[in-house]
Amino acid sequence: MYIHIGEDLNIRAKDIISILDKESVNHSILIKEFLHRHQEKLINLSKSPFKSVIITYDKVYLSPIASGTLKKRSNQRNIQGF
């Protein structure tokens, strides 16, 4: 199953480790430190302030799509898997 995370990018659901909302990032020193340490893997998909952070095994995405919306998309059974 693939999930659309913004900017015409789809990633495999099984590659997602975590989806964090913007508020979690803004209120956690540990998450800010994690993002700072993984800047070389960071991909900003948002032209405006990001709404969620998606952590995969090899990249970290800043997405313009809210974490709640991403969760709903991951629960849809009609999303095609390859």
C-alpha atoms as one frame of an Amber mdcrd trajectory, in Angstrom:
protein
   0.000   0.000   0.000   1.198   3.497  -0.861   0.284   6.725   0.910   0.335
  10.152  -0.723   2.309  12.492   1.587   2.369  15.656  -0.549   3.897  17.120
  -3.706   2.982  14.111  -5.867   5.019  11.811  -3.637   3.758   8.394  -2.567
   5.645   6.199  -0.129   5.072   2.624   0.926   3.134   2.362   4.163   5.404
  -0.414   5.419   8.415   1.946   5.171   6.895   4.450   7.615   8.331   4.313
  11.114   6.431   7.273  12.543   4.139  10.168  11.653   4.389  13.131  14.004
   2.206  16.222  14.097   3.635  19.725  14.060   2.745  20.356  17.708   4.773
  17.329  18.829   7.786  18.666  16.968   7.389  22.179  18.362   7.149  20.951
  21.958   9.856  18.293  22.018  13.543  19.006  22.324  14.306  15.366  21.446
  12.440  15.545  18.134  14.105  18.852  17.263  17.484  17.267  18.007  16.566
  14.224  15.887  15.654  16.478  12.934  18.872  18.431  13.353  20.972  15.238
  13.365  19.203  13.910  10.261  19.251  17.102   8.187  20.995  15.334   5.308
  18.000  12.972   5.058  15.390  15.728   5.482  13.085  16.461   2.531  10.748
  19.430   2.829   7.614  18.836   0.726   5.837  21.877   2.127   5.910  25.280
   0.457   4.289  26.746   3.575   4.951  25.659   7.177   4.823  21.881   7.467
   1.959  20.103   9.248   3.552  16.727   9.921   6.843  14.844   9.958   7.058
  11.400   8.383  10.005   9.267   9.407  11.008   6.347   7.186  14.012   4.045
   7.258  16.060   6.195   4.906  14.441   9.673   4.841  12.572  12.213   6.937
   9.806  14.182   5.219   8.219  17.478   6.227   4.705  17.212   4.816   2.033
  19.856   4.144  -0.607  17.233   5.007  -1.892  16.938   8.584  -1.057  13.784
  10.536  -4.768  12.998  11.003  -5.307  13.040   7.240  -2.306  10.766   6.714
  -3.714   8.361   9.287  -7.067   8.265   7.469  -5.285   7.575   4.193  -3.335
   4.716   5.762  -6.601   3.145   6.956  -8.272   3.206   3.540  -8.625  -0.260
   2.117  -9.045   0.918  -1.451  -5.486   2.238  -1.706  -3.687   0.044  -4.162
  -0.613  -1.863  -3.009   2.223  -2.985  -5.239
